[in-house]
Amino acid sequence: MTLKELGIKDTAVITKVGGEGALRQHFLDMGVIPGAEVTVVKFAPMGDPVELMIHGYKLTLRLDDAAKIEVRPAKSQSVKEEIARKKKKREHPGLGEGGKFHPKGSGDPLPDGTLLTFALVGNQNSGKTTLFNRLTGTNQHVGNFPGVTVDRKDGPIQEHKNTLVTDLPGIYSMSPYSSEEIVSRNFVLDEKPRAIINIVDATNVGRNLYLTMQLLEMGIPMVVALNMMDEVVGNGGSIDVNAMEELLGVPVLPISASKNEGVAELVDHAIHVAHYQEKPQRQDFCDESDHGGAVHRCLHAIAHLIEDHARRADIPVRFAASKVIEGDPLIISQLGLDQNETETMEHIVRQMENERGLDRSAAIADMRYSFIQRVCDETVTKPKESRERLRSEKIDRYLTGKYTAIPFFIGIMGLVFWLTFSVIGAWLQGLLETGIDALSGIADEAMTAAGVNEVIHGLIIDGIFAGVGSVLSFLPIIVTLFFFLSMLEDSGYIARVAFFMDKLLRRIGLSGRSIVPMLIGFGCTVPAVMATRTLPSERDRKMTILLTPFMSCTAKVPIYSFFIAAFFPQYGWLIMTGLYLLGILTAIVIAYFYRGTMFRGKAAPFVMELPDYRMPGARNVAQLLWEKAKDFLQRAFSIIMIATIVVWFLQSFDFTFNLVSDSQSSILAMISGLVAPIMRPIGLGDWRICTSLISGFMAKESVVSTIQILFGGSISSVMAPITAATLLVFSLLYTPCVAAVASIKREMGMKWAVNVVIWQCIIAWIVAFIVRLVLITVI
Ligand code: GDP
Ligand code: MG
């Protein structure tokens, strides 16, 4: 029987894990190992993927992958276990209490003034970024979705000189599965931080310690930060911190990153272990008596065999030994074993496989999970039922329910856009516009009164105020949209969207995980492109990168709003929605095309953890909004302002640098005239439109500011509505802005970046042509 055949609420014990290569290792690392107990929670609304409960957390798998896992039915055992555990008496150390494992102030410290580097390593959603923000006082984006931290970020610890912490992408194990996981693994392996701060989600110690054990094998000084203790304690659970310290051999500090509890103590310990270079006291987790000790003997034999090679390759011996047994090709090749040694090694491994009755990777995973089981049994008193879990289940009944998931999704997204564009954002925008107008009026009067030179006067009022001002007034809308997107992400909802959209996305050749970059793309393409690093397959990643620019980013919103207000105020909503949908539709068509041509093959497997819903922290959200606002203001006053001034200058002078009376004979008109013939068939041949589109390449908002300068006051009297509509469609689809192209180049290389620019202009031209044709015939 396989996992696929189980029904809802069925419980079974895994007997065999099929699949191969990296995917299989990923299964094992996520706790899908022989002997583990799984319960089916639910199927996605479209019947696939399936949500499972394993080791006390929620995992999603596709049915195809579930079919590779063999199980035998079982009665639920967890109830029995819980009762047995409750009998034992436990101490209940509070937050920040508990024994210190290591003697303070002994040993052989690093010289004073050495830079202490720390790596912040932990599972996804364990609160690394929240802690990082606490430690450094900066504001990195925090989210409750696997993989929001896509690049490493560093900063010094507040009030501690000579320190540097690095926030790394979340990983589940030291065998990398997606490209961002490689970032984390390589950082720890190659850059050799002075110490590791391993952040462990205390509500889910069972799964989180799997990574901890591999980190301990690295032999790098380390402290464990038990995060989310507020939830554990709040639910009546507790963790025997002292016992855990003894079992793990490193200091364990209970903290709550979001409530800032225990963080100061954590810092003290971290700096101490780094300064005195106190290595973990324990690296040996295999039990001599476990299943006859086959794994134990194998590990030790191999550790001896490869010791000299590991030392030469500068890889920790214990870590190398377990990786060799798992069959990690990278580590094996780095060790450079000779033929004899390889054969001996293979022989030892085979012997172990026979004795243990499990294959190599499963045997190691099993050894780790048995140790973890022991740690949990001895230290963790689980609450009866976590409030957060119960709450999540209640919410999920609707948000991922069979019939309710999609309607809720559409409803929620609709609500977000409605609130952004017609309620909150629009109201704030009105306020800001009034302010800018008033300011512009005052400046105008003041300059007239002072008799300022006419050219400068023109530059400031018709150039800067009109141009930058028109863009600036969109700040509220952009911040509001980011606010909602980050709330969705932070709460854990977007992970659910990935879960129930997987089947749909697979039709166009992608996996559910691709929905995340796409949704972020509605905010801005740059972070969206970076977020694709969480996707485990290169093929999915490339395809997603190429599709995200079709999502209407917030920089395009000013263009939409501007033309809608000028031409079609009565159809505002319809056109706004239409543009968003047109972008999505184009992406779908193109995805079909890609799937049939450049990107044949299957979407990557979908193995993902579903975190509990969490209330987004006010501090985190506020920080993010401030960042976005700052970012936007910087753009408005740098790129957009420069573009505005350049455009104003070029349209005011001719090639002899004389002020022109009619901008038709200006330098700008000449330059744009070169592009005009290409744009004429779609009715955008006017040099002013061409100019605005060119400046839009710098920043999309510039399309509006340029049009404002070039057309002057009322645009609706000089441009036909059909032209406006075509221009909207063209702006939606044509090349992404420079920043986005640069991020695409970083991810995929120059060739692709150039292709994207050309390719999207062609697509935009074709679609605009069709739309125009349709409009002309209809109207
Ligand atoms: P990362 O993926 O490891 O970087 O995790 P994040 O820092 O993005 O946090 C994931 C989620 O956990 C966010 O919704 C945080 O608000 C929440 N969170 C982080 N630390 C704590 C904590 O100590 N207690 C509680 N209750 N929630 C936390
Ligand atoms: Mg993070």
Coordinates of C-alpha atoms in Angstrom, one line a residue, residues 81-311:
E81 CA 2.7 8.3 23.9
E82 CA 1.3 11.5 25.2
I83 CA -0.2 9.9 28.3
A84 CA 3.0 8.0 29.1
R85 CA 5.0 11.2 28.8
K86 CA 2.7 13.3 31.0
K87 CA 3.5 11.0 34.0
K88 CA 7.1 12.1 34.2
K89 CA 7.7 15.1 36.4
R90 CA 9.5 17.9 34.7
E91 CA 11.0 21.1 35.8
H92 CA 9.6 24.1 34.1
P93 CA 12.3 26.7 33.6
G94 CA 10.8 30.0 32.6
L95 CA 12.0 32.2 29.8
G96 CA 15.7 33.1 30.0
E97 CA 16.2 30.8 33.1
G98 CA 18.0 27.6 33.2
G99 CA 21.6 26.4 33.6
K100 CA 24.5 27.4 31.6
F101 CA 26.1 24.5 30.0
H102 CA 29.6 25.8 29.8
P103 CA 31.9 27.3 32.4
K104 CA 32.2 31.0 31.8
G105 CA 35.5 32.7 31.2
S106 CA 37.7 29.6 30.9
G107 CA 39.6 28.3 27.9
D108 CA 41.7 30.0 25.3
P109 CA 40.0 33.1 24.0
L110 CA 40.6 34.7 20.7
P111 CA 42.6 37.9 20.9
D112 CA 40.5 40.9 21.8
G113 CA 39.4 42.9 18.8
T114 CA 38.9 39.8 16.6
L115 CA 35.8 40.2 14.4
L116 CA 33.3 37.7 15.7
T117 CA 31.2 36.4 12.8
F118 CA 28.0 34.6 13.4
A119 CA 25.8 32.7 11.0
L120 CA 22.1 32.6 11.8
V121 CA 21.0 29.2 10.6
G122 CA 17.7 27.5 11.0
N123 CA 14.6 26.0 9.4
Q124 CA 12.4 28.1 7.3
N125 CA 9.9 30.1 9.3
S126 CA 11.7 29.5 12.6
G127 CA 12.0 33.3 13.1
K128 CA 15.6 33.9 11.8
T129 CA 14.8 37.2 10.2
T130 CA 12.8 38.4 13.2
L131 CA 15.8 37.6 15.4
F132 CA 18.2 39.2 12.9
N133 CA 16.2 42.4 13.1
R134 CA 16.3 42.3 16.9
L135 CA 20.0 41.7 16.9
T136 CA 21.0 44.2 14.4
G137 CA 18.2 46.7 14.7
T138 CA 17.7 46.8 11.0
N139 CA 14.7 45.8 9.1
Q140 CA 14.9 42.9 6.8
H141 CA 11.7 41.6 5.3
V142 CA 10.1 39.0 7.5
G143 CA 7.5 36.6 6.2
N144 CA 5.7 33.5 7.2
F145 CA 6.4 31.6 4.0
P146 CA 9.1 29.1 3.3
G147 CA 11.8 31.1 1.7
V148 CA 11.3 34.8 2.2
T149 CA 15.0 35.4 3.0
V150 CA 16.5 34.7 -0.4
D151 CA 19.8 36.3 0.0
R152 CA 22.1 36.6 2.9
K153 CA 22.2 39.8 4.8
D154 CA 24.7 40.9 7.4
G155 CA 24.9 43.5 10.1
P156 CA 26.7 44.1 13.4
I157 CA 24.9 43.2 16.7
Q158 CA 23.6 46.3 18.4
E159 CA 25.9 47.6 21.1
H160 CA 28.5 44.9 20.6
K161 CA 31.6 46.0 18.8
N162 CA 33.5 43.6 16.4
T163 CA 30.5 41.5 15.7
L164 CA 28.8 40.6 12.4
V165 CA 25.7 38.3 12.1
T166 CA 24.6 36.9 8.8
D167 CA 21.0 36.0 8.2
L168 CA 20.8 33.0 5.9
P169 CA 18.0 31.4 3.9
G170 CA 16.2 28.7 5.8
I171 CA 17.3 25.2 5.4
Y172 CA 16.0 21.8 6.5
S173 CA 19.3 20.0 6.3
M174 CA 22.8 20.3 5.1
S175 CA 22.0 18.5 1.8
P176 CA 20.9 21.3 -0.4
Y177 CA 17.7 21.0 -2.4
S178 CA 17.1 24.4 -3.8
S179 CA 19.6 27.1 -4.9
E180 CA 19.1 29.2 -1.9
E181 CA 19.8 26.3 0.4
I182 CA 23.2 26.1 -1.3
V183 CA 23.8 29.6 -0.2
S184 CA 23.4 28.6 3.4
R185 CA 25.3 25.4 3.2
N186 CA 28.3 27.0 1.5
F187 CA 28.3 29.9 3.9
V188 CA 28.8 27.5 6.8
L189 CA 31.2 25.2 5.0
D190 CA 33.4 27.7 3.3
E191 CA 33.3 31.0 5.1
K192 CA 33.7 29.4 8.5
P193 CA 31.8 31.7 10.8
R194 CA 33.3 32.0 14.3
A195 CA 30.1 30.7 15.7
I196 CA 26.6 29.5 14.6
I197 CA 23.4 30.8 16.2
N198 CA 21.1 27.9 15.4
I199 CA 17.5 29.0 15.7
V200 CA 15.1 26.3 16.6
D201 CA 11.3 26.6 16.5
A202 CA 10.4 25.4 20.0
T203 CA 6.9 24.5 18.9
N204 CA 8.4 22.0 16.6
V205 CA 11.6 20.7 18.1
G206 CA 11.2 17.3 16.5
R207 CA 11.8 18.5 13.0
N208 CA 14.1 21.5 13.8
L209 CA 16.7 19.4 15.6
Y210 CA 17.4 17.5 12.5
L211 CA 19.4 20.4 11.1
T212 CA 20.9 21.1 14.6
M213 CA 22.5 17.7 14.6
Q214 CA 24.2 18.3 11.3
L215 CA 25.4 21.6 12.4
L216 CA 26.8 20.1 15.6
E217 CA 28.8 17.7 13.4
M218 CA 30.5 20.7 11.8
G219 CA 32.4 21.3 15.1
I220 CA 31.9 25.0 14.9
P221 CA 31.1 26.8 18.2
M222 CA 27.4 27.1 18.5
V223 CA 24.4 28.2 20.6
V224 CA 20.8 27.0 20.1
A225 CA 18.2 29.7 20.3
L226 CA 14.9 28.0 21.2
N227 CA 12.5 30.5 19.6
M228 CA 8.8 30.9 19.9
M229 CA 8.9 30.0 23.6
D230 CA 6.0 32.4 24.1
E231 CA 3.8 30.0 22.1
V232 CA 5.0 26.9 23.9
V233 CA 4.6 28.4 27.4
G234 CA 1.3 30.0 26.4
N235 CA -0.1 26.6 25.5
G236 CA 1.0 25.1 28.8
G237 CA 4.0 23.2 27.4
S238 CA 7.5 23.4 28.6
I239 CA 11.0 22.4 27.6
D240 CA 13.6 21.2 30.0
V241 CA 16.4 23.5 28.8
N242 CA 19.1 22.1 31.1
A243 CA 18.5 18.6 30.0
M244 CA 18.5 19.7 26.4
E245 CA 21.8 21.5 26.9
E246 CA 23.3 18.3 28.3
L247 CA 22.1 16.1 25.5
L248 CA 23.2 18.5 22.7
G249 CA 26.4 19.7 24.4
V250 CA 25.8 23.4 23.5
P251 CA 24.1 26.2 25.3
V252 CA 20.4 26.3 24.7
L253 CA 18.6 29.6 25.3
P254 CA 14.8 29.9 25.3
I255 CA 13.8 33.1 23.6
S256 CA 11.0 34.9 21.9
A257 CA 12.3 36.9 19.0
S258 CA 9.1 38.7 18.3
K259 CA 8.6 39.6 22.0
N260 CA 12.2 40.3 22.5
E261 CA 12.5 38.0 25.5
G262 CA 15.8 36.2 26.2
V263 CA 17.6 37.8 23.3
A264 CA 20.1 39.7 25.4
E265 CA 21.1 36.5 27.1
L266 CA 21.4 34.8 23.8
V267 CA 23.8 37.4 22.6
D268 CA 26.0 37.0 25.8
H269 CA 26.2 33.3 25.2
A270 CA 26.8 33.6 21.5
I271 CA 29.6 36.1 22.0
H272 CA 31.1 33.9 24.8
V273 CA 31.3 30.7 22.7
A274 CA 32.6 32.6 19.8
H275 CA 35.2 34.4 21.8
Y276 CA 36.4 31.3 23.7
Q277 CA 35.9 29.1 20.6
E278 CA 34.0 26.6 22.7
K279 CA 33.2 23.7 20.4
P280 CA 30.0 21.6 20.8
Q281 CA 30.7 18.9 23.4
R282 CA 28.9 16.3 21.5
Q283 CA 29.2 15.2 17.9
D284 CA 28.3 11.5 18.3
F285 CA 24.7 10.8 18.1
C286 CA 24.7 7.2 17.0
D287 CA 23.7 4.7 19.6
E288 CA 25.7 1.6 20.1
S289 CA 22.6 -0.4 21.0
D290 CA 20.4 1.0 18.2
H291 CA 19.4 -1.9 16.0
G292 CA 22.6 -3.8 16.8
G293 CA 24.7 -0.7 16.4
A294 CA 25.2 -1.1 12.6
V295 CA 25.0 2.6 11.8
H296 CA 27.2 3.4 14.8
R297 CA 30.0 1.1 13.7
C298 CA 29.7 2.2 10.1
L299 CA 30.0 5.9 10.9
H300 CA 33.0 5.4 13.2
A301 CA 34.8 3.1 10.7
I302 CA 34.3 5.6 7.9
A303 CA 35.3 8.6 10.0
H304 CA 38.6 6.8 10.7
L305 CA 39.0 5.9 7.1
I306 CA 38.6 9.4 5.7
E307 CA 40.0 11.4 8.6
D308 CA 43.2 12.5 6.8
H309 CA 41.3 13.3 3.6
A310 CA 38.7 15.4 5.4
R311 CA 41.4 17.3 7.2

